PDB file of C-alpha atoms in Angstrom:
ATOM      1  CA  MET I   1      95.481  84.839 121.640  1.00 37.00           C
ATOM      2  CA  ARG I   2      98.788  84.847 123.488  1.00 36.00           C
ATOM      3  CA  ARG I   3     100.386  88.197 124.081  1.00 36.00           C
ATOM      4  CA  THR I   4     103.944  89.202 124.949  1.00 39.00           C
ATOM      5  CA  CYS I   5     104.736  91.483 127.953  1.00 37.00           C
ATOM      6  CA  GLU I   6     104.410  94.469 125.694  1.00 44.00           C
ATOM      7  CA  GLY I   7     100.882  93.533 124.627  1.00 47.00           C
ATOM      8  CA  ARG I   8     101.950  92.390 121.103  1.00 50.00           C
ATOM      9  CA  ARG I   9     101.234  89.062 119.584  1.00 51.00           C
ATOM     10  CA  PRO I  10     104.373  86.800 119.370  1.00 48.00           C
ATOM     11  CA  VAL I  11     106.272  87.079 116.104  1.00 55.00           C
ATOM     12  CA  SER I  12     106.979  83.889 114.235  1.00 70.00           C
ATOM     13  CA  SER I  13     110.602  83.077 113.280  1.00 73.00           C
ATOM     14  CA  ALA I  14     109.608  83.521 109.621  1.00 76.00           C
ATOM     15  CA  ALA I  15     108.342  87.011 110.311  1.00 81.00           C
ATOM     16  CA  MET I  16     111.592  87.736 112.149  1.00 84.00           C
ATOM     17  CA  LEU I  17     113.683  86.542 109.256  1.00 84.00           C
ATOM     18  CA  LEU I  18     111.732  88.627 106.721  1.00 87.00           C
ATOM     19  CA  ALA I  19     112.160  91.789 108.953  1.00 92.00           C
ATOM     20  CA  PHE I  20     115.829  90.983 109.240  1.00 89.00           C
ATOM     21  CA  LEU I  21     116.201  90.520 105.419  1.00 89.00           C
ATOM     22  CA  ALA I  22     114.386  93.804 104.842  1.00 94.00           C
ATOM     23  CA  ALA I  23     116.624  95.547 107.384  1.00 94.00           C
ATOM     24  CA  THR I  24     119.878  94.184 106.187  1.00 90.00           C
ATOM     25  CA  THR I  25     119.141  94.923 102.595  1.00 90.00           C
ATOM     26  CA  ARG I  26     117.992  98.476 103.527  1.00 94.00           C
ATOM     27  CA  ALA I  27     114.925  97.616 101.423  1.00 96.00           C
ATOM     28  CA  ARG I  28     112.945 100.540 100.052  1.00 97.00           C
ATOM     29  CA  ALA I  29     110.981  98.506  97.598  1.00 98.00           C
ATOM     30  CA  VAL I  30     109.621  95.059  98.409  1.00 97.00           C
ATOM     31  CA  VAL I  31     107.308  92.703  96.487  1.00 97.00           C
ATOM     32  CA  GLU I  32     105.341  90.155  98.509  1.00 95.00           C
ATOM     33  CA  ILE I  33     103.470  87.339  96.644  1.00 93.00           C
ATOM     34  CA  GLY I  34     100.645  86.168  98.818  1.00 92.00           C
ATOM     35  CA  THR I  35      99.301  88.884 101.094  1.00 91.00           C
ATOM     36  CA  GLY I  36      97.440  86.774 103.526  1.00 90.00           C
ATOM     37  CA  SER I  37      96.174  88.667 106.606  1.00 91.00           C
ATOM     38  CA  GLY I  38      99.184  90.949 106.485  1.00 93.00           C
ATOM     39  CA  GLU I  39     101.337  89.585 109.301  1.00 91.00           C
ATOM     40  CA  THR I  40     104.359  88.889 107.083  1.00 91.00           C
ATOM     41  CA  GLY I  41     103.760  92.215 105.282  1.00 95.00           C
ATOM     42  CA  LEU I  42     103.817  93.875 108.649  1.00 95.00           C
ATOM     43  CA  ALA I  43     107.174  92.241 109.502  1.00 94.00           C
ATOM     44  CA  LEU I  44     108.585  93.418 106.139  1.00 96.00           C
ATOM     45  CA  LEU I  45     107.407  96.956 106.760  1.00 97.00           C
ATOM     46  CA  ARG I  46     109.007  96.940 110.273  1.00 96.00           C
ATOM     47  CA  GLY I  47     112.312  96.001 108.658  1.00 96.00           C
ATOM     48  CA  MET I  48     112.181  98.315 105.640  1.00 97.00           C
ATOM     49  CA  ALA I  49     113.473 101.825 105.260  1.00 97.00           C
ATOM     50  CA  PRO I  50     110.969 104.380 106.819  1.00 96.00           C
ATOM     51  CA  ASP I  51     110.167 105.690 103.314  1.00 96.00           C
ATOM     52  CA  GLY I  52     109.931 102.235 101.716  1.00 97.00           C
ATOM     53  CA  THR I  53     106.988 100.813  99.871  1.00 98.00           C
ATOM     54  CA  LEU I  54     105.563  97.319 100.150  1.00 98.00           C
ATOM     55  CA  THR I  55     103.809  95.973  97.111  1.00 98.00           C
ATOM     56  CA  THR I  56     101.772  92.951  97.956  1.00 97.00           C
ATOM     57  CA  ILE I  57      99.760  90.714  95.542  1.00 96.00           C
ATOM     58  CA  ASP I  58      96.925  88.452  96.342  1.00 95.00           C
ATOM     59  CA  VAL I  59      93.963  87.022  94.517  1.00 95.00           C
ATOM     60  CA  ASP I  60      91.628  87.049  97.584  1.00 96.00           C
ATOM     61  CA  PRO I  61      90.053  90.430  98.230  1.00 95.00           C
ATOM     62  CA  GLU I  62      88.889  89.392 101.786  1.00 96.00           C
ATOM     63  CA  LEU I  63      92.525  88.752 102.650  1.00 95.00           C
ATOM     64  CA  GLN I  64      93.609  92.001 101.280  1.00 95.00           C
ATOM     65  CA  ARG I  65      91.000  93.878 103.295  1.00 96.00           C
ATOM     66  CA  ALA I  66      92.253  92.062 106.416  1.00 96.00           C
ATOM     67  CA  ALA I  67      95.820  92.996 105.645  1.00 96.00           C
ATOM     68  CA  ARG I  68      94.872  96.711 104.944  1.00 96.00           C
ATOM     69  CA  ARG I  69      93.291  96.613 108.526  1.00 96.00           C
ATOM     70  CA  THR I  70      96.558  95.128 109.958  1.00 95.00           C
ATOM     71  CA  PHE I  71      98.681  97.641 108.334  1.00 96.00           C
ATOM     72  CA  LEU I  72      96.449 100.586 109.493  1.00 96.00           C
ATOM     73  CA  ALA I  73      96.122  99.272 113.036  1.00 96.00           C
ATOM     74  CA  ALA I  74      99.978  98.983 113.234  1.00 95.00           C
ATOM     75  CA  GLY I  75     100.248 102.784 112.244  1.00 96.00           C
ATOM     76  CA  TYR I  76     101.401 102.357 108.594  1.00 96.00           C
ATOM     77  CA  SER I  77      99.857 104.917 106.255  1.00 95.00           C
ATOM     78  CA  PRO I  78      98.137 103.706 103.050  1.00 94.00           C
ATOM     79  CA  GLY I  79     101.006 105.421 101.033  1.00 95.00           C
ATOM     80  CA  ARG I  80     103.500 102.793 102.354  1.00 97.00           C
ATOM     81  CA  VAL I  81     101.591  99.726 101.013  1.00 97.00           C
ATOM     82  CA  ARG I  82     100.388  98.972  97.508  1.00 97.00           C
ATOM     83  CA  LEU I  83      97.847  96.132  97.569  1.00 97.00           C
ATOM     84  CA  ILE I  84      97.256  94.662  94.204  1.00 97.00           C
ATOM     85  CA  ASN I  85      94.338  92.178  93.642  1.00 96.00           C
ATOM     86  CA  GLY I  86      95.171  89.602  91.043  1.00 95.00           C
ATOM     87  CA  VAL I  87      96.916  86.437  90.112  1.00 93.00           C
ATOM     88  CA  ALA I  88     100.694  86.743  90.489  1.00 92.00           C
ATOM     89  CA  PRO I  89     101.691  85.437  87.027  1.00 92.00           C
ATOM     90  CA  GLU I  90      99.479  88.152  85.554  1.00 94.00           C
ATOM     91  CA  VAL I  91     100.537  90.921  87.872  1.00 95.00           C
ATOM     92  CA  LEU I  92     104.375  90.406  88.206  1.00 95.00           C
ATOM     93  CA  PRO I  93     105.082  91.102  84.464  1.00 95.00           C
ATOM     94  CA  ARG I  94     103.562  94.583  84.954  1.00 96.00           C
ATOM     95  CA  LEU I  95     106.048  95.493  87.776  1.00 97.00           C
ATOM     96  CA  THR I  96     109.221  97.500  87.104  1.00 96.00           C
ATOM     97  CA  ASP I  97     112.363  95.670  85.901  1.00 95.00           C
ATOM     98  CA  GLY I  98     115.120  96.085  88.474  1.00 94.00           C
ATOM     99  CA  GLY I  99     113.035  98.156  90.800  1.00 96.00           C
ATOM    100  CA  TYR I 100     112.992  95.962  93.960  1.00 96.00           C
ATOM    101  CA  ASP I 101     115.378  95.147  96.822  1.00 95.00           C
ATOM    102  CA  LEU I 102     113.452  92.081  97.996  1.00 93.00           C
ATOM    103  CA  VAL I 103     110.952  89.659  96.629  1.00 92.00           C
ATOM    104  CA  VAL I 104     109.081  87.401  99.015  1.00 91.00           C
ATOM    105  CA  ALA I 105     106.863  84.487  97.692  1.00 87.00           C
ATOM    106  CA  HIS I 106     104.856  82.435 100.010  1.00 80.00           C
ATOM    107  CA  ALA I 107     105.100  79.454  97.547  1.00 73.00           C
ATOM    108  CA  ALA I 108     107.973  78.092  95.521  1.00 65.00           C
ATOM    109  CA  ASP I 109     107.340  78.450  91.938  1.00 70.00           C
ATOM    110  CA  GLU I 110     109.789  78.448  89.059  1.00 72.00           C
ATOM    111  CA  ASP I 111     107.773  81.366  87.460  1.00 76.00           C
ATOM    112  CA  TYR I 112     108.200  83.390  90.654  1.00 79.00           C
ATOM    113  CA  LEU I 113     111.982  82.933  90.578  1.00 80.00           C
ATOM    114  CA  ALA I 114     112.114  83.942  86.955  1.00 82.00           C
ATOM    115  CA  GLU I 115     110.210  87.042  87.695  1.00 87.00           C
ATOM    116  CA  ALA I 116     112.408  87.763  90.754  1.00 83.00           C
ATOM    117  CA  VAL I 117     115.437  87.705  88.496  1.00 81.00           C
ATOM    118  CA  ARG I 118     113.788  90.435  86.391  1.00 90.00           C
ATOM    119  CA  LEU I 119     112.448  92.462  89.387  1.00 94.00           C
ATOM    120  CA  LEU I 120     115.431  92.688  91.664  1.00 90.00           C
ATOM    121  CA  ARG I 121     118.187  95.188  91.654  1.00 90.00           C
ATOM    122  CA  PRO I 122     121.783  93.986  91.734  1.00 86.00           C
ATOM    123  CA  GLY I 123     122.366  92.770  95.356  1.00 83.00           C
ATOM    124  CA  GLY I 124     118.543  92.197  95.868  1.00 86.00           C
ATOM    125  CA  VAL I 125     117.226  89.126  97.750  1.00 85.00           C
ATOM    126  CA  VAL I 126     114.491  86.637  96.876  1.00 84.00           C
ATOM    127  CA  ALA I 127     112.839  84.415  99.606  1.00 83.00           C
ATOM    128  CA  LEU I 128     110.649  81.643  98.300  1.00 76.00           C
ATOM    129  CA  ALA I 129     108.822  79.579 100.989  1.00 70.00           C
ATOM    130  CA  GLY I 130     107.674  76.017 100.672  1.00 56.00           C
ATOM    131  CA  GLY I 131     110.648  74.316  98.991  1.00 49.00           C
ATOM    132  CA  ALA I 132     113.767  74.935  96.886  1.00 44.00           C
ATOM    133  CA  ILE I 133     113.834  75.325  93.115  1.00 42.00           C
ATOM    134  CA  GLU I 134     116.694  73.946  91.071  1.00 44.00           C
ATOM    135  CA  GLN I 135     118.701  76.808  89.621  1.00 45.00           C
ATOM    136  CA  ASP I 136     122.188  76.778  88.404  1.00 46.00           C
ATOM    137  CA  ASP I 137     122.515  80.360  87.245  1.00 45.00           C
ATOM    138  CA  GLU I 138     125.873  81.880  88.237  1.00 43.00           C
ATOM    139  CA  GLN I 139     124.269  85.245  89.083  1.00 41.00           C
ATOM    140  CA  TRP I 140     122.742  83.799  92.132  1.00 41.00           C
ATOM    141  CA  VAL I 141     124.153  82.794  95.578  1.00 42.00           C
ATOM    142  CA  SER I 142     121.557  80.770  97.433  1.00 47.00           C
ATOM    143  CA  THR I 143     120.930  78.650 100.505  1.00 47.00           C
ATOM    144  CA  VAL I 144     118.051  76.445 101.594  1.00 47.00           C
ATOM    145  CA  LEU I 145     116.928  76.787 105.171  1.00 46.00           C
ATOM    146  CA  GLN I 146     115.779  73.911 107.284  1.00 45.00           C
ATOM    147  CA  ASP I 147     112.042  74.603 106.623  1.00 48.00           C
ATOM    148  CA  GLY I 148     112.657  74.449 102.845  1.00 47.00           C
ATOM    149  CA  THR I 149     112.742  78.146 102.340  1.00 48.00           C
ATOM    150  CA  LEU I 150     115.068  79.224  99.473  1.00 51.00           C
ATOM    151  CA  LEU I 151     117.033  82.373 100.022  1.00 55.00           C
ATOM    152  CA  ALA I 152     118.972  83.696  97.081  1.00 53.00           C
ATOM    153  CA  THR I 153     120.958  86.906  96.431  1.00 50.00           C
ATOM    154  CA  ARG I 154     121.464  88.361  93.002  1.00 49.00           C
ATOM    155  CA  ALA I 155     125.117  89.016  92.473  1.00 43.00           C
ATOM    156  CA  ARG I 156     126.190  92.514  91.922  1.00 45.00           C
TER     157      ARG I 156
END
């Protein structure tokens, strides 16, 4: 594994973008769909407000255990991260309407965008990786990045 001069693993451009989004939105509440090993969640935590909470959803308990280890090894207390085991379409409807500053999904899915509309506070941002979704709703300002990631901001 390659290390930087500070002994850390190199950070991907996607992780840097997510940390930037969390920081610029002053995110205190973030939803991540697809926990993986925790690397992108770690980037989100680094960009979030110090008292912020990351809610991350994944169906694979092994990945969630790996993510928990990643967060703890980086010094984040268990109180900063809420790991939910389950299928996103079943979990997302149980989350609070208008309670989140940023929603990140590691797959583009029209159902995820519909849930993001409900979950985000005015001014919140959604980032969907893996392709753009057609949407012509006037309450969104969006752009598609070169890698196909859709970034959209809910109008105030």
